[in-house]
Amino acid sequence: MTDASQTLAPAAATQSDTIKRKSALQRLLRDKPAVIAAIFLILVVLAAIFAPYLTPYDPYNTNMRVRLRPPGGDFLLGTDAQGRDMVTRLLFGIRTTLVIGLCGVLFGGLIGATLGILAAFYKKLDNIIMRVVDVLLSFPSILFGLAIAAVLGAGTFSLIVALSIAAVPTVARISRGAATVVMQNEYMEAGRAVGLSDWTLIWRYLTLNCLSAIFVYLTLQFGQTILLGAALSFLGLGAQPPTAELGTMAAEGRNFLFFAPHVSTIPSVAIFLIVLAFNVLGDALRDVLDPRLRQ
Amino acid sequence: MSRHIAHRLLISIPVLFGVLLVGFMLLQVVPTDPATVMAGPTATEADVAALREALGLNEPLWYQFGLYIFRVLQLDLGHSIISNASVVDELISTIGPTVELMIASLIWAVPLGITLGTLAAVRRGRTADRIIMAFSVAGVSMPIFWFGLMLIQYVGFKMELLPFQGRGGPLWTLEGLRFIALPAITLGGVFVGPVARMTRTSLLEVLNADFVRTARAKGAPEKRVVVKHALRNALIPIVTLVGLQIGFLLGGAVVTETMFAWPGVGRLAVGAIVSSDFPLAQGAILMLAVAFLAVNLIVDVLYAYLDPRVGHK
């Protein structure tokens, strides 16, 4: 009897787990704005990946004879101040912006997750790490951007460093939360009792089990990272011209705002739509995965 | 209460120390010799050598850091490489306009956000709620520079309704108000959405509370229940959350000031970094960080004052 219940219990748990997960996906699919956002983002990512094959123009070849053409005619979205096709610039701009954002989220996520998991595992480190994280968290991210651009000089590298640092504190907090929950599982204690090394416990037992929670959070963070990166580039502290990057392109268009508004409007709209899609999708994901937050 | 304030002040000290360390590093990591940088391009070699001695650049690094803190405490932040003006003077002349811009943005954005959030909470799940929340998500996703560019293009240039470059004078003059209008709409605009969202969440929580049900049960009119019973109680978390966000408004202020040529600290910082004016950049970043810490401290203390339970934790 006891044997049967013991073997049955885990099976039942897995079953209800799959049911829960299925319904989570179903709930997500029923959320129309979230589905539209997801499809839009998939298209955007595909466009960014295949940018070189989607357009006959080069994003950096200038042609002064066709500068500042309005949208329509030979050029679907017009041309910029150097006569470069805006569709091409836009596709390559999305590419750069997404890659910069991705680097920021990944590096920041890696450092943040490491700090959070270590804080949850080693109680002695917890206080120190979380104090530092609190301090980092309390500063507006744009200040990191300013300070790092001041030290390393303005450029794509400094931008990625700034975005990573900006992402670290929030990711560390989320990871610590997720890891603390995993730490309470009996298998952590069992693993320790069997004599596994700290490294094995941390990696195979702890990290792999809170990875999905951290990953979902990183998706939520992506939109904010892109927005911050675009703002810093717009200020001239990020990607430098002639790089096709959405924030830099919007800044370049500022000088022609009154007679060729499309040059800065098109990249700005692109940033808005991408960030909006990430935020809509992120909100929906959070609602589905964390019912406590659903009101 | 006083213990709470003392505690917060004590916590601020290591943070301030860290901020100073960053400021110090800003002058260390630069590719050129700080003495050459600070002495300016017109300085002779003897000047630089004298400055090296005066700055203690021949001493060990920790000693230099001590000297740096000592100088900062005496409000000596060096001179701009480009204009040779005193960094402290530059900061004093730019902090006023920045504070002005923040106040002009908050004064309309916060009441509007709270009103919209209340409406959304009361009409929860209905069309009004959906529209307000959609507007809020759109606001959070909007690059602040796009909003500003649109205002400049349509309201400033095409309709010629308002000026969009620089500051017109003090806020109590008509010119001052005309010039601050567009920057304040830009900066406040990105703040309405988050405030509405926070208000909605806090209010929804309170609307479920027992005392609200009691108020309804005894037959109080719905309007009175929402405004007098619920909103008043929800206001404490709202004030705190809004207060903590004010610091983040500084980030938006940096972009807004740069776009509208508003003579504030943010524009000063960006200009200094772009032109590699290290002493000025260091001073401006220090100023922004300290201003941010000060705002957070004030909000913290205010929170303890509004909600006495906090002080006793």
Coordinates of C-alpha atoms in Angstrom, one line a residue:
Chain A
M1 CA 0.0 0.0 0.0
T2 CA 2.6 2.5 1.1
D3 CA 4.8 1.3 -1.9
A4 CA 2.0 2.0 -4.3
S5 CA 1.2 5.5 -3.0
Q6 CA 4.9 6.3 -3.1
T7 CA 5.3 5.3 -6.7
L8 CA 2.0 6.9 -7.6
A9 CA 2.7 10.2 -6.0
P10 CA 5.5 11.4 -8.3
A11 CA 3.6 10.2 -11.3
A12 CA 0.5 12.2 -10.3
A13 CA 2.6 15.2 -9.7
T14 CA 4.1 15.1 -13.2
Q15 CA 0.7 14.6 -14.7
S16 CA -0.8 17.6 -13.0
D17 CA 2.4 19.5 -14.0
T18 CA 1.8 18.8 -17.7
I19 CA -1.8 19.7 -17.4
K20 CA -0.8 23.0 -15.7
R21 CA 1.7 23.7 -18.4
K22 CA -0.6 22.9 -21.2
S23 CA -3.3 25.2 -19.9
A24 CA -0.7 27.9 -19.4
L25 CA 0.2 27.7 -23.1
Q26 CA -3.5 27.5 -24.0
R27 CA -4.2 30.6 -21.8
L28 CA -1.4 32.4 -23.6
L29 CA -2.8 31.4 -27.0
R30 CA -6.2 32.8 -26.0
D31 CA -4.7 36.2 -25.3
K32 CA -5.0 37.8 -28.7
P33 CA -2.7 40.8 -28.2
A34 CA 0.0 38.4 -26.9
V35 CA -0.3 36.2 -29.9
I36 CA -0.1 39.1 -32.3
A37 CA 2.9 40.4 -30.4
A38 CA 4.6 37.0 -30.6
I39 CA 4.0 36.7 -34.4
F40 CA 5.2 40.2 -34.9
L41 CA 8.4 39.6 -33.0
I42 CA 9.1 36.3 -34.9
L43 CA 8.7 38.3 -38.2
V44 CA 11.0 41.0 -36.9
V45 CA 13.7 38.5 -35.9
L46 CA 13.4 36.7 -39.2
A47 CA 13.7 40.1 -41.0
A48 CA 16.8 40.9 -39.0
I49 CA 18.5 37.6 -39.6
F50 CA 17.8 37.6 -43.4
A51 CA 18.3 41.4 -43.8
P52 CA 21.1 41.0 -46.4
Y53 CA 18.9 38.8 -48.6
L54 CA 15.7 41.0 -48.3
T55 CA 17.1 44.1 -49.9
P56 CA 19.1 44.9 -53.0
Y57 CA 20.7 47.9 -51.4
D58 CA 23.8 48.3 -49.2
P59 CA 23.1 50.0 -45.8
Y60 CA 26.4 51.9 -46.0
N61 CA 26.6 52.9 -49.7
T62 CA 25.9 56.6 -49.9
N63 CA 24.4 58.3 -53.0
M64 CA 24.1 62.0 -52.7
R65 CA 21.9 62.3 -55.8
V66 CA 18.9 60.6 -54.1
R67 CA 19.3 62.1 -50.6
L68 CA 16.3 62.7 -48.3
R69 CA 13.7 61.3 -50.7
P70 CA 10.3 61.0 -49.1
P71 CA 8.7 57.5 -48.8
G72 CA 7.1 56.1 -51.9
G73 CA 8.4 56.1 -55.4
D74 CA 11.7 54.2 -56.1
F75 CA 12.4 53.9 -52.4
L76 CA 9.5 52.4 -50.4
L77 CA 10.4 54.2 -47.2
G78 CA 12.5 57.0 -48.8
T79 CA 16.2 57.7 -48.3
D80 CA 18.2 59.3 -45.5
A81 CA 20.6 62.3 -45.6
Q82 CA 23.3 60.2 -47.4
G83 CA 20.9 58.8 -49.9
R84 CA 20.8 55.4 -48.3
D85 CA 17.7 53.3 -48.7
M86 CA 15.6 53.5 -45.5
V87 CA 14.2 50.0 -45.8
T88 CA 17.7 48.6 -45.9
R89 CA 18.8 50.9 -43.1
L90 CA 15.8 49.9 -41.1
L91 CA 16.4 46.1 -41.5
F92 CA 20.1 46.4 -40.6
G93 CA 19.2 48.8 -37.8
I94 CA 16.8 46.3 -36.3
R95 CA 19.6 43.8 -36.6
T96 CA 22.2 45.9 -34.7
T97 CA 19.7 47.0 -32.1
L98 CA 18.5 43.4 -31.4
V99 CA 22.1 42.1 -31.2
I100 CA 23.2 44.9 -28.9
G101 CA 20.1 44.3 -26.7
L102 CA 20.7 40.5 -26.8
C103 CA 24.3 40.9 -25.7
G104 CA 23.3 43.2 -22.9
V105 CA 20.6 40.8 -21.6
L106 CA 22.8 37.7 -22.0
F107 CA 25.9 39.1 -20.3
G108 CA 23.9 40.9 -17.7
G109 CA 21.7 37.8 -17.2
L110 CA 24.8 35.6 -16.9
I111 CA 26.4 37.8 -14.2
G112 CA 23.1 38.5 -12.5
A113 CA 22.0 34.8 -12.4
T114 CA 25.4 33.7 -11.1
L115 CA 25.2 36.3 -8.3
G116 CA 21.6 35.4 -7.4
I117 CA 22.2 31.7 -7.4
L118 CA 25.4 32.0 -5.3
A119 CA 23.5 34.3 -2.9
A120 CA 20.8 31.7 -2.5
F121 CA 23.3 28.8 -2.1
Y122 CA 25.9 30.3 0.2
K123 CA 24.0 32.1 3.0
K124 CA 27.2 33.8 4.0
L125 CA 27.5 35.6 0.7
D126 CA 23.8 36.4 0.6
N127 CA 24.0 39.6 2.6
I128 CA 27.0 41.1 0.8
I129 CA 25.7 40.3 -2.7
M130 CA 22.2 41.5 -2.1
R131 CA 23.5 44.7 -0.5
V132 CA 25.5 45.5 -3.6
V133 CA 22.6 44.5 -5.8
D134 CA 20.3 46.8 -3.9
V135 CA 22.6 49.7 -4.4
L136 CA 22.9 49.0 -8.2
L137 CA 19.2 48.6 -8.4
S138 CA 18.6 52.0 -6.8
F139 CA 20.3 53.8 -9.6
P140 CA 18.6 54.8 -12.8
S141 CA 20.2 52.8 -15.6
I142 CA 20.9 55.8 -17.8
L143 CA 23.5 56.9 -15.2
F144 CA 25.5 53.7 -15.8
G145 CA 25.3 54.5 -19.5
L146 CA 26.7 58.0 -18.9
A147 CA 29.4 56.8 -16.5
I148 CA 30.6 54.0 -18.7
A149 CA 30.6 56.1 -21.9
A150 CA 32.6 58.7 -19.9
V151 CA 35.2 56.1 -18.9
L152 CA 35.4 53.8 -22.0
G153 CA 34.4 56.4 -24.6
A154 CA 31.1 56.3 -26.5
G155 CA 30.6 53.3 -28.7
T156 CA 28.9 49.9 -29.2
F157 CA 31.2 48.2 -26.7
S158 CA 30.5 50.7 -23.9
L159 CA 26.8 50.5 -24.7
I160 CA 26.8 46.7 -24.3
V161 CA 28.7 47.0 -21.0
A162 CA 26.2 49.6 -19.7
L163 CA 23.2 47.6 -20.7
S164 CA 24.7 44.5 -19.1
I165 CA 25.3 46.3 -15.8
A166 CA 21.9 47.8 -15.9
A167 CA 20.4 44.3 -16.3
V168 CA 22.5 42.7 -13.5
P169 CA 20.6 43.8 -10.3
T170 CA 17.1 42.9 -11.4
V171 CA 18.2 39.5 -12.8
A172 CA 20.1 38.8 -9.6
R173 CA 17.0 39.4 -7.5
I174 CA 14.8 37.2 -9.7
S175 CA 17.4 34.4 -9.8
R176 CA 17.9 34.6 -6.0
G177 CA 14.1 34.3 -5.6
A178 CA 13.9 31.4 -7.9
A179 CA 16.9 29.6 -6.5
T180 CA 15.7 30.1 -2.9
V181 CA 12.5 28.2 -3.8
V182 CA 14.5 25.4 -5.4
M183 CA 16.8 25.2 -2.3
Q184 CA 13.9 24.2 -0.2
N185 CA 13.4 21.0 -2.2
E186 CA 14.4 17.8 -0.5
Y187 CA 16.7 16.7 -3.3
M188 CA 19.1 19.5 -2.4
E189 CA 19.6 18.1 1.0
A190 CA 19.6 14.6 -0.3
G191 CA 22.4 15.6 -2.8
R192 CA 24.4 17.1 0.0
A193 CA 23.9 14.0 2.1
V194 CA 25.1 11.8 -0.7
G195 CA 28.3 13.9 -0.7
L196 CA 28.0 15.7 -4.0
S197 CA 30.4 18.7 -4.4
D198 CA 29.1 22.2 -4.1
W199 CA 29.8 22.7 -7.8
T200 CA 27.6 19.8 -8.8
L201 CA 24.8 20.8 -6.4
I202 CA 24.9 24.4 -7.7
W203 CA 25.0 23.5 -11.4
R204 CA 23.0 20.3 -11.8
Y205 CA 20.6 20.6 -9.0
L206 CA 20.1 24.3 -8.5
T207 CA 20.9 26.2 -11.7
L208 CA 19.2 23.8 -14.2
N209 CA 16.1 23.9 -12.1
C210 CA 15.6 27.6 -12.0
L211 CA 16.8 28.3 -15.5
S212 CA 13.3 28.4 -17.0
A213 CA 12.2 31.0 -14.5
I214 CA 15.2 33.2 -15.2
F215 CA 14.8 32.8 -18.9
V216 CA 11.2 34.0 -18.8
Y217 CA 12.3 37.0 -16.9
L218 CA 15.1 37.8 -19.4
T219 CA 12.4 37.9 -22.1
L220 CA 10.6 40.5 -20.0
Q221 CA 13.8 42.5 -19.6
F222 CA 14.6 42.5 -23.3
G223 CA 12.2 45.3 -24.2
Q224 CA 13.5 47.6 -21.5
T225 CA 17.1 46.9 -22.5
I226 CA 16.3 47.8 -26.1
L227 CA 14.6 51.0 -25.0
L228 CA 17.6 52.0 -22.8
G229 CA 20.1 51.2 -25.6
A230 CA 18.2 53.2 -28.1
A231 CA 18.0 56.2 -25.7
L232 CA 21.8 56.1 -25.1
S233 CA 22.5 55.7 -28.8
F234 CA 20.2 58.7 -29.5
L235 CA 22.2 60.8 -27.1
G236 CA 25.3 59.9 -29.1
L237 CA 26.7 57.6 -26.3
G238 CA 26.1 54.3 -28.0
A239 CA 26.6 53.0 -31.5
Q240 CA 28.3 55.6 -33.6
P241 CA 27.4 56.8 -37.2
P242 CA 27.4 55.5 -39.8
T243 CA 26.4 52.3 -38.0
A244 CA 22.8 51.4 -38.8
E245 CA 21.3 51.3 -35.3
L246 CA 17.7 52.4 -34.6
G247 CA 18.6 55.0 -31.9
T248 CA 21.5 56.4 -33.8
M249 CA 19.4 56.6 -37.0
A250 CA 16.7 58.5 -35.1
A251 CA 19.3 61.0 -33.8
E252 CA 20.8 61.5 -37.3
G253 CA 17.3 62.3 -38.6
R254 CA 16.9 65.1 -36.0
N255 CA 18.7 67.6 -38.2
F256 CA 16.2 67.1 -41.0
L257 CA 13.1 66.8 -38.9
F258 CA 11.3 69.7 -40.5
F259 CA 11.6 68.7 -44.2
A260 CA 12.3 65.0 -44.0
P261 CA 10.6 63.7 -40.8
H262 CA 10.6 60.1 -42.1
V263 CA 14.4 59.8 -41.4
S264 CA 13.9 59.9 -37.6
T265 CA 10.3 58.8 -37.5
I266 CA 10.8 55.4 -39.1
P267 CA 13.4 54.0 -36.7
S268 CA 11.5 55.5 -33.8
V269 CA 8.3 53.7 -34.7
A270 CA 10.3 50.5 -35.2
I271 CA 11.7 50.8 -31.6
F272 CA 8.3 51.6 -30.2
L273 CA 6.6 48.6 -31.9
I274 CA 9.4 46.1 -30.9
V275 CA 9.4 47.3 -27.3
L276 CA 5.6 47.3 -27.2
A277 CA 5.5 43.8 -28.5
F278 CA 8.0 42.6 -25.9
N279 CA 6.1 44.3 -23.1
V280 CA 2.7 42.9 -24.2
L281 CA 4.1 39.5 -24.5
G282 CA 6.0 39.8 -21.2
D283 CA 2.9 40.9 -19.4
A284 CA 0.9 38.0 -20.8
L285 CA 3.7 35.5 -19.9
R286 CA 3.8 36.9 -16.3
D287 CA 0.0 36.6 -16.0
V288 CA 0.1 33.1 -17.1
L289 CA 3.1 31.9 -15.2
D290 CA 2.5 33.7 -12.0
P291 CA -1.2 33.6 -11.1
R292 CA -0.6 35.6 -7.9
L293 CA 0.0 38.7 -10.0
R294 CA -3.2 38.2 -12.0
Q295 CA -5.8 40.6 -10.7
Chain B
M1 CA 11.0 57.5 13.5
S2 CA 14.4 59.2 14.1
R3 CA 15.9 55.8 14.3
H4 CA 14.6 55.0 10.9
I5 CA 16.0 58.2 9.5
A6 CA 19.4 57.6 11.1
H7 CA 19.3 54.0 9.7
R8 CA 18.6 55.3 6.1
L9 CA 21.4 57.9 6.5
L10 CA 23.9 55.3 7.6
I11 CA 23.0 53.1 4.6
S12 CA 23.5 56.1 2.3
I13 CA 27.1 56.5 3.4
P14 CA 28.6 53.4 1.7
V15 CA 26.5 54.2 -1.4
L16 CA 27.9 57.7 -1.5
F17 CA 31.4 56.2 -1.1
G18 CA 30.8 54.0 -4.1
V19 CA 29.6 57.0 -6.1
L20 CA 32.7 58.9 -5.2
L21 CA 34.8 55.9 -6.2
V22 CA 33.2 55.9 -9.6
G23 CA 33.8 59.7 -9.9
F24 CA 37.5 59.1 -8.9
M25 CA 37.9 56.3 -11.4
L26 CA 36.5 58.5 -14.1
L27 CA 39.6 60.7 -13.6
Q28 CA 41.9 57.7 -13.3
V29 CA 41.0 55.6 -16.3
V30 CA 41.2 58.5 -18.8
P31 CA 44.0 57.9 -21.3
T32 CA 45.7 61.2 -20.5
D33 CA 47.4 62.3 -17.3
P34 CA 44.8 63.8 -15.0
A35 CA 47.0 66.8 -14.2
T36 CA 47.4 67.6 -17.9
V37 CA 43.6 67.2 -18.3
M38 CA 42.7 69.3 -15.3
A39 CA 45.3 72.0 -16.0
G40 CA 43.8 72.6 -19.4
P41 CA 45.3 72.9 -22.9
T42 CA 46.9 76.3 -22.2
A43 CA 48.9 75.2 -19.2
T44 CA 52.7 75.1 -19.3
E45 CA 54.8 72.1 -18.3
A46 CA 55.7 73.8 -15.0
D47 CA 52.0 74.3 -14.3
V48 CA 51.3 70.7 -14.9
A49 CA 54.1 69.6 -12.6
A50 CA 52.8 71.9 -9.9
L51 CA 49.3 70.6 -10.3
R52 CA 50.7 67.0 -10.1
E53 CA 52.2 67.8 -6.8
A54 CA 49.1 69.7 -5.6
L55 CA 46.8 66.8 -6.7
G56 CA 49.1 64.3 -5.0
L57 CA 49.5 62.3 -8.2
N58 CA 52.9 61.2 -7.0
E59 CA 51.3 59.6 -3.9
P60 CA 49.8 56.0 -3.8
L61 CA 46.3 55.5 -5.2
W62 CA 44.4 55.1 -1.9
Y63 CA 46.0 58.3 -0.7
Q64 CA 44.9 60.0 -3.9
F65 CA 41.4 58.8 -3.4
G66 CA 41.4 60.3 0.1
L67 CA 42.6 63.6 -1.3
Y68 CA 39.8 63.4 -3.9
I69 CA 37.1 62.9 -1.3
F70 CA 38.7 65.7 0.7
R71 CA 38.5 68.0 -2.3
V72 CA 34.9 67.0 -3.2
L73 CA 33.8 67.7 0.4
Q74 CA 35.3 71.2 -0.1
L75 CA 33.2 71.5 -3.3
D76 CA 36.3 71.6 -5.4
L77 CA 35.6 69.5 -8.5
G78 CA 38.2 71.0 -10.8
H79 CA 37.8 73.0 -14.0
S80 CA 36.3 72.2 -17.4
I81 CA 39.0 71.4 -20.0
I82 CA 37.0 73.2 -22.7
S83 CA 35.7 76.4 -21.1
N84 CA 38.0 76.3 -18.1
A85 CA 35.0 77.3 -15.9
S86 CA 34.8 75.9 -12.4
V87 CA 32.8 72.6 -12.5
V88 CA 31.0 73.5 -9.3
D89 CA 29.9 76.8 -10.8
E90 CA 28.6 75.0 -13.9
L91 CA 26.7 72.5 -11.7
I92 CA 25.1 75.3 -9.6
S93 CA 23.9 77.1 -12.7
T94 CA 22.4 73.9 -14.3
I95 CA 20.7 72.2 -11.3
G96 CA 18.0 74.9 -11.1
P97 CA 16.6 74.3 -14.6
T98 CA 16.7 70.5 -14.0
V99 CA 14.7 70.8 -10.8
E100 CA 12.3 73.2 -12.6
L101 CA 11.8 70.7 -15.4
M102 CA 11.1 67.8 -13.0
I103 CA 8.6 69.8 -11.1
A104 CA 6.8 71.1 -14.2
S105 CA 6.6 67.5 -15.4
L106 CA 5.4 65.9 -12.2
I107 CA 2.8 68.6 -11.4
W108 CA 0.5 67.5 -14.2
A109 CA 1.6 63.9 -14.8
V110 CA 1.0 62.6 -11.3
P111 CA -2.6 63.9 -10.8
L112 CA -3.5 62.7 -14.3
G113 CA -1.9 59.3 -13.7
I114 CA -3.7 58.9 -10.4
T115 CA -7.1 59.9 -12.0
L116 CA -6.7 57.5 -14.9
G117 CA -5.5 54.7 -12.6
T118 CA -8.5 55.3 -10.3
L119 CA -10.9 55.2 -13.3
A120 CA -9.3 52.0 -14.5
A121 CA -9.6 50.3 -11.1
V122 CA -13.2 51.3 -10.7
R123 CA -14.1 50.2 -14.2
R124 CA -12.0 47.1 -13.9
G125 CA -12.3 44.7 -16.9
R126 CA -14.5 47.1 -18.8
T127 CA -13.7 49.2 -21.9
A128 CA -12.4 52.2 -20.0
D129 CA -10.0 50.0 -18.0
R130 CA -8.7 48.3 -21.2
I131 CA -8.2 51.6 -23.0
I132 CA -6.3 53.2 -20.1
M133 CA -4.1 50.1 -19.6
A134 CA -3.4 49.9 -23.3
F135 CA -2.4 53.5 -23.2
S136 CA -0.2 52.8 -20.2
V137 CA 1.6 49.9 -21.9
A138 CA 2.1 52.0 -25.0
G139 CA 3.5 54.8 -22.8
V140 CA 6.0 52.5 -21.2
S141 CA 7.1 51.3 -24.6
M142 CA 7.5 54.7 -26.2
P143 CA 11.0 55.9 -26.7
I144 CA 11.0 59.3 -25.0
F145 CA 12.9 60.9 -27.8
W146 CA 10.2 60.0 -30.3
F147 CA 7.5 61.6 -28.2
G148 CA 9.7 64.7 -28.0
L149 CA 10.5 64.7 -31.7
M150 CA 6.8 64.5 -32.6
L151 CA 6.0 67.5 -30.3
I152 CA 8.8 69.5 -31.8
Q153 CA 7.7 68.7 -35.3
Y154 CA 4.0 69.3 -35.0
V155 CA 3.4 71.6 -32.1
G156 CA 6.7 73.5 -32.3
F157 CA 7.4 73.7 -36.0
K158 CA 4.3 73.1 -38.1
M159 CA 1.7 74.8 -35.8
E160 CA 4.3 77.3 -34.3
L161 CA 2.4 77.1 -31.0
L162 CA 5.3 76.8 -28.6
P163 CA 9.1 77.3 -28.6
F164 CA 11.2 74.2 -28.4
Q165 CA 14.8 75.3 -27.9
G166 CA 16.2 76.5 -24.6
R167 CA 14.8 78.1 -21.5
G168 CA 12.7 81.4 -21.6
G169 CA 13.2 82.6 -18.1
P170 CA 11.8 81.9 -14.6
L171 CA 8.6 79.9 -14.3
W172 CA 6.5 82.8 -13.1
T173 CA 6.9 84.7 -16.4
L174 CA 4.9 83.9 -19.5
E175 CA 8.0 83.3 -21.5
G176 CA 9.3 80.8 -19.0
L177 CA 6.1 78.9 -19.1
R178 CA 6.0 78.9 -22.9
F179 CA 9.5 77.5 -23.1
I180 CA 9.1 74.8 -20.5
A181 CA 5.8 73.6 -21.9
L182 CA 7.1 71.1 -24.5
P183 CA 9.9 69.6 -22.4
A184 CA 7.5 69.2 -19.5
I185 CA 4.9 67.5 -21.7
T186 CA 7.6 65.2 -23.0
L187 CA 9.0 64.2 -19.7
G188 CA 5.7 64.1 -17.9
G189 CA 4.1 62.1 -20.8
V190 CA 6.3 59.0 -20.2
F191 CA 5.4 59.2 -16.5
V192 CA 1.5 59.1 -16.8
G193 CA 1.4 55.5 -17.8
P194 CA 3.4 54.0 -14.9
V195 CA 1.6 56.2 -12.3
A196 CA -1.8 55.1 -13.7
R197 CA -0.7 51.5 -13.5
M198 CA 0.6 51.7 -9.9
T199 CA -2.6 53.5 -8.8
R200 CA -4.7 50.9 -10.4
T201 CA -2.9 48.0 -8.6
S202 CA -2.8 49.7 -5.2
L203 CA -6.5 50.7 -5.5
L204 CA -7.6 47.2 -6.5
E205 CA -6.0 45.8 -3.5
V206 CA -7.7 48.3 -1.2
L207 CA -11.0 47.9 -2.9
N208 CA -11.0 44.3 -1.7
A209 CA -10.4 45.3 1.9
D210 CA -12.9 44.7 4.7
F211 CA -13.4 48.3 5.5
V212 CA -14.4 49.0 2.0
R213 CA -17.0 46.3 2.1
T214 CA -18.2 47.7 5.4
A215 CA -18.5 51.1 3.9
R216 CA -20.6 49.7 1.1
A217 CA -22.7 47.6 3.4
K218 CA -23.7 50.6 5.5
G219 CA -24.9 52.2 2.3
A220 CA -22.2 54.8 1.6
P221 CA -22.5 56.1 -2.0
E222 CA -20.0 54.4 -4.4
K223 CA -18.2 57.7 -5.2
R224 CA -17.6 58.3 -1.5
V225 CA -16.4 54.8 -1.0
V226 CA -13.9 55.0 -3.8
V227 CA -12.5 58.5 -3.0
K228 CA -12.8 58.8 0.8
H229 CA -12.3 55.2 1.9
A230 CA -10.3 53.4 -0.8
L231 CA -8.2 56.1 -2.6
R232 CA -7.0 57.7 0.6
N233 CA -5.7 54.4 1.9
A234 CA -4.2 53.5 -1.4
L235 CA -2.4 56.8 -1.5
I236 CA 0.5 55.7 0.8
P237 CA 1.9 53.0 -1.5
I238 CA 1.2 55.3 -4.5
V239 CA 3.2 58.2 -3.0
T240 CA 6.1 55.9 -2.3
L241 CA 6.2 54.2 -5.6
V242 CA 5.8 57.6 -7.4
G243 CA 8.5 59.0 -5.2
L244 CA 10.9 56.2 -6.0
Q245 CA 10.2 56.6 -9.7
I246 CA 11.1 60.3 -9.5
G247 CA 14.7 59.3 -9.4
F248 CA 14.2 57.4 -12.6
L249 CA 12.7 60.5 -14.1
L250 CA 16.2 61.9 -14.0
G251 CA 17.1 59.4 -16.8
G252 CA 14.3 60.8 -18.9
A253 CA 15.4 64.3 -18.1
V254 CA 18.8 63.6 -19.6
V255 CA 17.3 62.8 -23.0
T256 CA 14.6 65.6 -22.7
E257 CA 17.2 68.2 -21.8
T258 CA 19.4 67.2 -24.7
M259 CA 16.6 67.3 -27.2
F260 CA 15.2 70.7 -26.2
A261 CA 18.5 72.3 -25.4
W262 CA 17.3 72.8 -21.9
P263 CA 20.3 74.1 -19.8
G264 CA 20.2 71.4 -17.1
V265 CA 22.6 68.9 -15.5
G266 CA 21.7 66.1 -17.9
R267 CA 22.5 68.1 -21.0
L268 CA 25.7 69.2 -19.3
A269 CA 26.7 65.6 -18.6
V270 CA 26.0 64.4 -22.2
G271 CA 27.8 67.4 -23.7
A272 CA 30.8 66.8 -21.4
I273 CA 31.0 63.1 -22.2
V274 CA 30.7 63.6 -26.0
S275 CA 33.4 66.2 -26.0
S276 CA 35.7 64.2 -23.6
D277 CA 35.6 66.9 -20.9
F278 CA 36.4 64.5 -18.1
P279 CA 36.4 66.8 -15.1
L280 CA 33.0 68.3 -16.1
A281 CA 31.6 64.8 -16.9
Q282 CA 32.8 63.5 -13.5
G283 CA 31.1 66.4 -11.7
A284 CA 27.9 66.2 -13.6
I285 CA 27.6 62.4 -13.1
L286 CA 28.4 62.9 -9.4
M287 CA 25.7 65.6 -9.2
L288 CA 23.1 63.4 -10.8
A289 CA 23.9 60.5 -8.5
V290 CA 23.8 62.6 -5.4
A291 CA 20.5 64.2 -6.5
F292 CA 19.1 60.8 -7.0
L293 CA 20.2 59.6 -3.6
A294 CA 18.8 62.7 -2.0
V295 CA 15.4 62.2 -3.6
N296 CA 15.3 58.5 -2.5
L297 CA 16.2 59.5 1.1
I298 CA 13.5 62.1 1.2
V299 CA 10.9 59.7 -0.1
D300 CA 12.0 57.1 2.4
V301 CA 11.6 59.5 5.3
L302 CA 8.3 60.8 3.9
Y303 CA 7.0 57.2 3.7
A304 CA 7.9 56.5 7.4
Y305 CA 6.1 59.7 8.2
L306 CA 3.0 58.8 6.2
D307 CA 2.9 55.3 7.5
P308 CA 4.1 55.0 11.1
R309 CA 4.2 51.2 10.9
V310 CA 7.4 51.5 8.7
G311 CA 9.5 53.2 11.4
H312 CA 8.9 50.4 13.8
K313 CA 10.1 47.6 11.6

